[in-house]
Amino acid sequence: MTQIPKTQKPEISFTLESDDEGGRYLAHVAGKPEPGELTFKRRGENRILVDHVRVPHSLRGNGIATALARHLVAEARAKGRCDRTGLNRAL
């Protein structure tokens, strides 16, 4: 496994694929062919459930799973769907 040096944060871009039932965020790291993935399901009008996070072996140990979770929360906040108690409305 080749880790990115701890003093250097990987350059990550995110994409979202979703529908009425759920979706996934992909974390693309510059120079790496396989993205990290966070999948979720919608649970009614006001909730989502993160059901899986996958990070390829070549990216493990670089904070990709944390970056995916933080991105999901940031997106929810930007859309006004997160309050002090956490995510309160579906993405």
The first five atom37 places (N, CA, C, CB, O) and aatype in JSON, in Angstrom:
{
  "aatype": [12, 16, 5, 9, 14, 11, 16, 5, 11, 14, 6, 9, 15, 13, 16, 10, 6, 15, 3, 3, 6, 7, 7, 1, 18, 10, 0, 8, 19, 0, 7, 11, 14, 6, 14, 7, 6, 10, 16, 13, 11, 1, 1, 7, 6, 2, 1, 9, 10, 19, 3, 8, 19, 1, 19, 14, 8, 15, 10, 1, 7, 2, 7, 9, 0, 16, 0, 10, 0, 1, 8, 10, 19, 0, 6, 0, 1, 0, 11, 7, 1, 4, 3, 1, 16, 7, 10, 2, 1, 0, 10],
  "atom_mask": [
    [1, 1, 1, 1, 1],
    [1, 1, 1, 1, 1],
    [1, 1, 1, 1, 1],
    [1, 1, 1, 1, 1],
    [1, 1, 1, 1, 1],
    [1, 1, 1, 1, 1],
    [1, 1, 1, 1, 1],
    [1, 1, 1, 1, 1],
    [1, 1, 1, 1, 1],
    [1, 1, 1, 1, 1],
    [1, 1, 1, 1, 1],
    [1, 1, 1, 1, 1],
    [1, 1, 1, 1, 1],
    [1, 1, 1, 1, 1],
    [1, 1, 1, 1, 1],
    [1, 1, 1, 1, 1],
    [1, 1, 1, 1, 1],
    [1, 1, 1, 1, 1],
    [1, 1, 1, 1, 1],
    [1, 1, 1, 1, 1],
    [1, 1, 1, 1, 1],
    [1, 1, 1, 0, 1],
    [1, 1, 1, 0, 1],
    [1, 1, 1, 1, 1],
    [1, 1, 1, 1, 1],
    [1, 1, 1, 1, 1],
    [1, 1, 1, 1, 1],
    [1, 1, 1, 1, 1],
    [1, 1, 1, 1, 1],
    [1, 1, 1, 1, 1],
    [1, 1, 1, 0, 1],
    [1, 1, 1, 1, 1],
    [1, 1, 1, 1, 1],
    [1, 1, 1, 1, 1],
    [1, 1, 1, 1, 1],
    [1, 1, 1, 0, 1],
    [1, 1, 1, 1, 1],
    [1, 1, 1, 1, 1],
    [1, 1, 1, 1, 1],
    [1, 1, 1, 1, 1],
    [1, 1, 1, 1, 1],
    [1, 1, 1, 1, 1],
    [1, 1, 1, 1, 1],
    [1, 1, 1, 0, 1],
    [1, 1, 1, 1, 1],
    [1, 1, 1, 1, 1],
    [1, 1, 1, 1, 1],
    [1, 1, 1, 1, 1],
    [1, 1, 1, 1, 1],
    [1, 1, 1, 1, 1],
    [1, 1, 1, 1, 1],
    [1, 1, 1, 1, 1],
    [1, 1, 1, 1, 1],
    [1, 1, 1, 1, 1],
    [1, 1, 1, 1, 1],
    [1, 1, 1, 1, 1],
    [1, 1, 1, 1, 1],
    [1, 1, 1, 1, 1],
    [1, 1, 1, 1, 1],
    [1, 1, 1, 1, 1],
    [1, 1, 1, 0, 1],
    [1, 1, 1, 1, 1],
    [1, 1, 1, 0, 1],
    [1, 1, 1, 1, 1],
    [1, 1, 1, 1, 1],
    [1, 1, 1, 1, 1],
    [1, 1, 1, 1, 1],
    [1, 1, 1, 1, 1],
    [1, 1, 1, 1, 1],
    [1, 1, 1, 1, 1],
    [1, 1, 1, 1, 1],
    [1, 1, 1, 1, 1],
    [1, 1, 1, 1, 1],
    [1, 1, 1, 1, 1],
    [1, 1, 1, 1, 1],
    [1, 1, 1, 1, 1],
    [1, 1, 1, 1, 1],
    [1, 1, 1, 1, 1],
    [1, 1, 1, 1, 1],
    [1, 1, 1, 0, 1],
    [1, 1, 1, 1, 1],
    [1, 1, 1, 1, 1],
    [1, 1, 1, 1, 1],
    [1, 1, 1, 1, 1],
    [1, 1, 1, 1, 1],
    [1, 1, 1, 0, 1],
    [1, 1, 1, 1, 1],
    [1, 1, 1, 1, 1],
    [1, 1, 1, 1, 1],
    [1, 1, 1, 1, 1],
    [1, 1, 1, 1, 1]
  ],
  "atom_positions": [
    [[0.85, -1.17, 0.0], [0.0, 0.0, 0.0], [0.9, 1.23, 0.0], [-0.97, 0.0, 1.22], [1.8, 1.35, 0.83]],
    [[0.64, 2.15, -0.93], [1.4, 3.38, -1.03], [0.58, 4.52, -0.45], [1.8, 3.68, -2.49], [-0.43, 4.93, -1.03]],
    [[1.01, 5.02, 0.69], [0.3, 6.13, 1.3], [0.87, 7.45, 0.82], [0.37, 6.04, 2.83], [2.04, 7.55, 0.46]],
    [[0.02, 8.44, 0.83], [0.44, 9.8, 0.54], [1.14, 10.31, 1.8], [-0.78, 10.72, 0.13], [0.63, 10.1, 2.9]],
    [[2.29, 10.99, 1.68], [2.98, 11.47, 2.87], [2.05, 12.27, 3.78], [4.19, 12.32, 2.48], [1.24, 13.07, 3.29]],
    [[2.16, 12.06, 5.12], [1.28, 12.71, 6.08], [1.34, 14.23, 6.01], [1.62, 12.26, 7.47], [0.37, 14.9, 6.36]],
    [[2.45, 14.79, 5.57], [2.56, 16.24, 5.47], [1.87, 16.78, 4.22], [4.03, 16.65, 5.45], [1.71, 17.99, 4.06]],
    [[1.46, 15.88, 3.35], [0.82, 16.26, 2.1], [-0.6, 15.7, 2.06], [1.64, 15.77, 0.89], [-0.78, 14.48, 2.09]],
    [[-1.6, 16.58, 1.98], [-2.97, 16.11, 1.88], [-3.27, 15.77, 0.42], [-3.97, 17.17, 2.41], [-2.85, 16.49, -0.49]],
    [[-4.0, 14.66, 0.21], [-4.33, 14.31, -1.17], [-5.32, 15.3, -1.76], [-4.89, 12.89, -1.25], [-6.16, 15.84, -1.04]],
    [[-5.21, 15.54, -3.04], [-6.16, 16.4, -3.74], [-7.38, 15.54, -4.07], [-5.52, 17.03, -5.05], [-7.29, 14.58, -4.82]],
    [[-8.54, 15.91, -3.48], [-9.75, 15.1, -3.61], [-10.84, 15.93, -4.27], [-10.22, 14.58, -2.23], [-11.06, 17.09, -3.92]],
    [[-11.53, 15.32, -5.23], [-12.74, 15.93, -5.79], [-13.88, 14.94, -5.54], [-12.58, 16.26, -7.33], [-13.67, 13.72, -5.53]],
    [[-15.07, 15.47, -5.34], [-16.23, 14.64, -5.0], [-17.29, 14.7, -6.09], [-16.82, 15.08, -3.66], [-17.5, 15.75, -6.71]],
    [[-17.95, 13.57, -6.31], [-19.11, 13.54, -7.19], [-20.24, 12.83, -6.44], [-18.79, 12.82, -8.54], [-20.0, 11.98, -5.59]],
    [[-21.46, 13.2, -6.78], [-22.65, 12.61, -6.17], [-23.49, 11.96, -7.26], [-23.46, 13.68, -5.4], [-23.75, 12.57, -8.3]],
    [[-23.92, 10.74, -7.01], [-24.87, 10.04, -7.86], [-26.03, 9.67, -6.94], [-24.24, 8.75, -8.57], [-25.82, 8.99, -5.94]],
    [[-27.26, 10.13, -7.25], [-28.37, 9.82, -6.35], [-29.69, 9.73, -7.1], [-28.47, 10.88, -5.26], [-29.83, 10.18, -8.23]],
    [[-30.66, 9.13, -6.42], [-32.04, 9.05, -6.9], [-32.95, 9.16, -5.68], [-32.29, 7.72, -7.7], [-32.5, 9.53, -4.59]],
    [[-34.22, 8.84, -5.84], [-35.18, 8.97, -4.75], [-34.91, 8.01, -3.6], [-36.56, 8.75, -5.27], [-35.33, 8.28, -2.47]],
    [[-34.24, 6.9, -3.84], [-34.01, 5.89, -2.81], [-32.7, 6.08, -2.06], [-34.02, 4.53, -3.42], [-32.6, 5.65, -0.91]],
    [[-31.72, 6.71, -2.67], [-30.43, 6.87, -2.02], [-29.38, 7.31, -3.02], [0.0, 0.0, 0.0], [-29.69, 7.91, -4.05]],
    [[-28.14, 7.0, -2.71], [-27.09, 7.39, -3.64], [-25.71, 7.09, -3.1], [0.0, 0.0, 0.0], [-25.53, 6.31, -2.17]],
    [[-24.73, 7.75, -3.72], [-23.35, 7.56, -3.28], [-22.53, 8.79, -3.62], [-22.74, 6.31, -3.93], [-22.76, 9.47, -4.62]],
    [[-21.56, 9.06, -2.77], [-20.53, 10.05, -3.03], [-19.27, 9.3, -3.4], [-20.31, 10.99, -1.79], [-18.94, 8.28, -2.79]],
    [[-18.57, 9.8, -4.4], [-17.29, 9.24, -4.8], [-16.2, 10.27, -4.51], [-17.29, 8.83, -6.3], [-16.37, 11.46, -4.79]],
    [[-15.1, 9.82, -3.95], [-13.95, 10.67, -3.68], [-12.85, 10.29, -4.66], [-13.46, 10.54, -2.2], [-12.26, 9.22, -4.57]],
    [[-12.59, 11.18, -5.6], [-11.57, 10.95, -6.63], [-10.27, 11.62, -6.17], [-12.02, 11.5, -8.03], [-10.25, 12.81, -5.88]],
    [[-9.2, 10.83, -6.12], [-7.89, 11.35, -5.71], [-7.01, 11.45, -6.95], [-7.22, 10.42, -4.62], [-6.88, 10.5, -7.72]],
    [[-6.42, 12.62, -7.12], [-5.56, 12.87, -8.28], [-4.49, 11.78, -8.4], [-4.9, 14.26, -8.18], [-3.79, 11.47, -7.43]],
    [[-4.38, 11.23, -9.57], [-3.35, 10.22, -9.84], [-3.72, 8.81, -9.42], [0.0, 0.0, 0.0], [-2.92, 7.89, -9.61]],
    [[-4.91, 8.6, -8.86], [-5.34, 7.26, -8.44], [-6.56, 6.85, -9.27], [-5.68, 7.23, -6.91], [-7.49, 7.64, -9.42]],
    [[-6.56, 5.63, -9.82], [-7.64, 5.23, -10.72], [-8.97, 4.91, -10.03], [-7.21, 4.06, -11.51], [-10.03, 5.07, -10.63]],
    [[-8.92, 4.45, -8.8], [-10.13, 3.97, -8.13], [-10.55, 4.95, -7.03], [-9.89, 2.56, -7.53], [-9.74, 5.32, -6.19]],
    [[-11.83, 5.38, -7.03], [-12.28, 6.34, -6.01], [-12.69, 5.66, -4.71], [-13.43, 7.15, -6.55], [-12.98, 4.46, -4.68]],
    [[-12.73, 6.45, -3.63], [-13.38, 6.02, -2.41], [-14.87, 6.21, -2.6], [0.0, 0.0, 0.0], [-15.3, 6.97, -3.46]],
    [[-15.67, 5.51, -1.79], [-17.12, 5.55, -1.98], [-17.84, 5.54, -0.64], [-17.58, 4.36, -2.84], [-17.49, 4.79, 0.27]],
    [[-18.87, 6.38, -0.53], [-19.77, 6.4, 0.62], [-21.18, 6.26, 0.06], [-19.62, 7.72, 1.48], [-21.61, 7.08, -0.75]],
    [[-21.91, 5.21, 0.48], [-23.26, 5.01, -0.02], [-24.27, 5.31, 1.08], [-23.44, 3.58, -0.53], [-23.99, 5.15, 2.26]],
    [[-25.46, 5.75, 0.66], [-26.51, 6.07, 1.63], [-27.88, 5.72, 1.07], [-26.46, 7.55, 2.01], [-28.08, 5.62, -0.14]],
    [[-28.8, 5.53, 2.0], [-30.2, 5.28, 1.65], [-31.04, 6.38, 2.3], [-30.66, 3.85, 2.12], [-30.73, 6.85, 3.4]],
    [[-32.09, 6.77, 1.62], [-33.02, 7.74, 2.2], [-33.98, 6.98, 3.11], [-33.8, 8.52, 1.08], [-34.49, 5.92, 2.74]],
    [[-34.22, 7.52, 4.27], [-35.12, 6.92, 5.25], [-36.22, 7.92, 5.56], [-34.37, 6.49, 6.55], [-36.17, 8.63, 6.57]],
    [[-37.2, 7.98, 4.69], [-38.28, 8.94, 4.86], [-37.82, 10.32, 4.4], [0.0, 0.0, 0.0], [-36.78, 10.47, 3.77]],
    [[-38.62, 11.3, 4.72], [-38.37, 12.66, 4.27], [-37.25, 13.35, 5.04], [-39.63, 13.47, 4.38], [-36.6, 14.25, 4.52]],
    [[-37.02, 12.93, 6.27], [-36.12, 13.67, 7.15], [-34.84, 12.96, 7.54], [-36.84, 14.03, 8.38], [-34.1, 13.45, 8.39]],
    [[-34.55, 11.81, 6.95], [-33.36, 11.08, 7.39], [-32.65, 10.39, 6.23], [-33.73, 10.05, 8.44], [-33.26, 10.04, 5.21]],
    [[-31.35, 10.22, 6.43], [-30.59, 9.35, 5.53], [-29.8, 8.39, 6.41], [-29.64, 10.18, 4.59], [-29.54, 8.67, 7.58]],
    [[-29.42, 7.28, 5.83], [-28.63, 6.28, 6.52], [-27.39, 6.0, 5.67], [-29.45, 4.97, 6.77], [-27.5, 5.54, 4.54]],
    [[-26.22, 6.29, 6.22], [-24.98, 5.93, 5.55], [-24.79, 4.44, 5.82], [-23.73, 6.79, 6.05], [-24.65, 4.03, 6.97]],
    [[-24.78, 3.66, 4.76], [-24.72, 2.21, 4.96], [-23.4, 1.56, 4.56], [-25.81, 1.58, 4.2], [-23.19, 0.38, 4.81]],
    [[-22.52, 2.34, 3.94], [-21.25, 1.72, 3.53], [-20.23, 2.8, 3.15], [-21.46, 0.76, 2.35], [-20.56, 3.79, 2.5]],
    [[-19.0, 2.58, 3.57], [-17.88, 3.41, 3.13], [-16.79, 2.45, 2.67], [-17.35, 4.39, 4.28], [-16.42, 1.53, 3.4]],
    [[-16.3, 2.66, 1.47], [-15.26, 1.8, 0.92], [-14.11, 2.67, 0.42], [-15.82, 0.91, -0.23], [-14.3, 3.62, -0.33]],
    [[-12.92, 2.3, 0.85], [-11.72, 3.0, 0.4], [-10.77, 1.94, -0.17], [-11.04, 3.81, 1.57], [-10.44, 0.98, 0.53]],
    [[-10.32, 2.1, -1.41], [-9.4, 1.12, -2.0], [-8.12, 1.0, -1.17], [-9.06, 1.51, -3.45], [-7.69, 1.96, -0.53]],
    [[-7.52, -0.17, -1.2], [-6.29, -0.4, -0.44], [-5.22, 0.65, -0.75], [-5.74, -1.79, -0.74], [-4.48, 1.06, 0.14]],
    [[-5.14, 1.08, -1.99], [-4.1, 2.04, -2.37], [-4.31, 3.42, -1.74], [-4.06, 2.17, -3.88], [-3.38, 4.23, -1.74]],
    [[-5.5, 3.68, -1.22], [-5.78, 4.99, -0.62], [-5.94, 4.94, 0.89], [-7.02, 5.57, -1.22], [-6.04, 5.99, 1.52]],
    [[-5.96, 3.77, 1.48], [-6.19, 3.66, 2.92], [-5.1, 4.36, 3.71], [-6.27, 2.19, 3.33], [-3.93, 4.39, 3.32]],
    [[-5.52, 4.92, 4.84], [-4.58, 5.63, 5.71], [-4.37, 7.08, 5.32], [0.0, 0.0, 0.0], [-3.5, 7.74, 5.89]],
    [[-5.14, 7.58, 4.37], [-4.98, 8.95, 3.89], [-6.16, 9.86, 4.23], [-4.77, 8.95, 2.41], [-6.24, 10.98, 3.73]],
    [[-7.09, 9.38, 5.06], [-8.21, 10.22, 5.48], [-9.34, 10.32, 4.48], [0.0, 0.0, 0.0], [-10.15, 11.24, 4.55]],
    [[-9.41, 9.38, 3.55], [-10.44, 9.46, 2.5], [-11.84, 9.22, 3.09], [-10.15, 8.42, 1.39], [-12.77, 9.94, 2.73]],
    [[-11.99, 8.24, 3.97], [-13.3, 7.97, 4.58], [-13.77, 9.18, 5.39], [-13.24, 6.71, 5.49], [-14.94, 9.55, 5.33]],
    [[-12.87, 9.78, 6.13], [-13.22, 10.99, 6.9], [-13.61, 12.12, 5.97], [-12.04, 11.42, 7.79], [-14.57, 12.83, 6.25]],
    [[-12.89, 12.28, 4.88], [-13.2, 13.34, 3.92], [-14.59, 13.12, 3.3], [-12.13, 13.4, 2.81], [-15.33, 14.08, 3.09]],
    [[-14.94, 11.87, 3.01], [-16.27, 11.57, 2.47], [-17.36, 11.94, 3.47], [-16.37, 10.09, 2.09], [-18.35, 12.56, 3.1]],
    [[-17.18, 11.55, 4.72], [-18.18, 11.86, 5.75], [-18.31, 13.36, 5.95], [-17.82, 11.18, 7.08], [-19.42, 13.88, 6.05]],
    [[-17.19, 14.06, 6.01], [-17.23, 15.51, 6.18], [-17.9, 16.19, 4.98], [-15.81, 16.07, 6.37], [-18.63, 17.17, 5.14]],
    [[-17.65, 15.67, 3.81], [-18.26, 16.24, 2.61], [-19.78, 16.06, 2.64], [-17.68, 15.6, 1.34], [-20.52, 16.99, 2.31]],
    [[-20.24, 14.88, 3.03], [-21.68, 14.63, 3.13], [-22.32, 15.63, 4.11], [-21.94, 13.18, 3.59], [-23.36, 16.21, 3.8]],
    [[-21.72, 15.83, 5.27], [-22.27, 16.77, 6.27], [-22.23, 18.2, 5.72], [-21.48, 16.68, 7.59], [-23.19, 18.94, 5.9]],
    [[-21.14, 18.58, 5.08], [-21.03, 19.93, 4.51], [-22.11, 20.17, 3.46], [-19.63, 20.16, 3.9], [-22.71, 21.24, 3.42]],
    [[-22.36, 19.18, 2.61], [-23.42, 19.29, 1.6], [-24.79, 19.45, 2.26], [-23.42, 18.06, 0.68], [-25.6, 20.27, 1.83]],
    [[-25.04, 18.67, 3.3], [-26.32, 18.76, 4.01], [-26.48, 20.15, 4.64], [-26.42, 17.67, 5.09], [-27.56, 20.73, 4.57]],
    [[-25.43, 20.66, 5.24], [-25.49, 21.99, 5.85], [-25.71, 23.07, 4.79], [-24.19, 22.29, 6.63], [-26.49, 24.0, 5.0]],
    [[-25.04, 22.95, 3.67], [-25.18, 23.94, 2.6], [-26.6, 23.97, 2.05], [-24.19, 23.63, 1.47], [-27.07, 25.01, 1.58]],
    [[-27.28, 22.84, 2.11], [-28.66, 22.76, 1.62], [-29.67, 23.03, 2.74], [-28.92, 21.39, 1.01], [-30.88, 22.89, 2.54]],
    [[-29.17, 23.42, 3.93], [-30.06, 23.69, 5.05], [-30.69, 22.44, 5.63], [0.0, 0.0, 0.0], [-31.78, 22.49, 6.2]],
    [[-30.02, 21.32, 5.51], [-30.57, 20.04, 5.96], [-29.82, 19.45, 7.13], [-30.58, 19.05, 4.82], [-29.83, 18.23, 7.32]],
    [[-29.18, 20.28, 7.88], [-28.43, 19.81, 9.04], [-28.6, 20.84, 10.14], [-26.91, 19.57, 8.7], [-28.47, 22.04, 9.89]],
    [[-28.88, 20.4, 11.34], [-28.98, 21.33, 12.46], [-28.01, 20.9, 13.55], [-30.45, 21.4, 13.01], [-27.15, 20.05, 13.32]],
    [[-28.13, 21.49, 14.74], [-27.2, 21.19, 15.82], [-27.22, 19.73, 16.25], [-27.49, 22.06, 17.0], [-26.24, 19.23, 16.8]],
    [[-28.31, 19.04, 16.01], [-28.4, 17.64, 16.4], [-27.88, 16.7, 15.31], [-29.83, 17.29, 16.75], [-27.85, 15.49, 15.51]],
    [[-27.48, 17.25, 14.18], [-26.96, 16.42, 13.09], [-27.81, 16.56, 11.84], [0.0, 0.0, 0.0], [-28.52, 17.55, 11.67]],
    [[-27.73, 15.58, 10.99], [-28.51, 15.62, 9.76], [-29.97, 15.45, 10.12], [-28.05, 14.51, 8.76], [-30.35, 14.5, 10.8]],
    [[-30.79, 16.37, 9.67], [-32.21, 16.29, 10.03], [-33.14, 16.2, 8.84], [-32.59, 17.46, 10.84], [-34.34, 16.02, 9.02]],
    [[-32.62, 16.3, 7.65], [-33.45, 16.14, 6.45], [-32.65, 15.41, 5.39], [-33.94, 17.52, 5.92], [-31.42, 15.54, 5.33]],
    [[-33.32, 14.67, 4.59], [-32.63, 13.88, 3.56], [-31.91, 14.78, 2.58], [-33.61, 12.98, 2.82], [-32.37, 15.87, 2.28]],
    [[-30.78, 14.31, 2.1], [-30.02, 15.07, 1.1], [-30.79, 15.17, -0.19], [-28.66, 14.43, 0.84], [-30.31, 15.77, -1.15]]
  ]
}
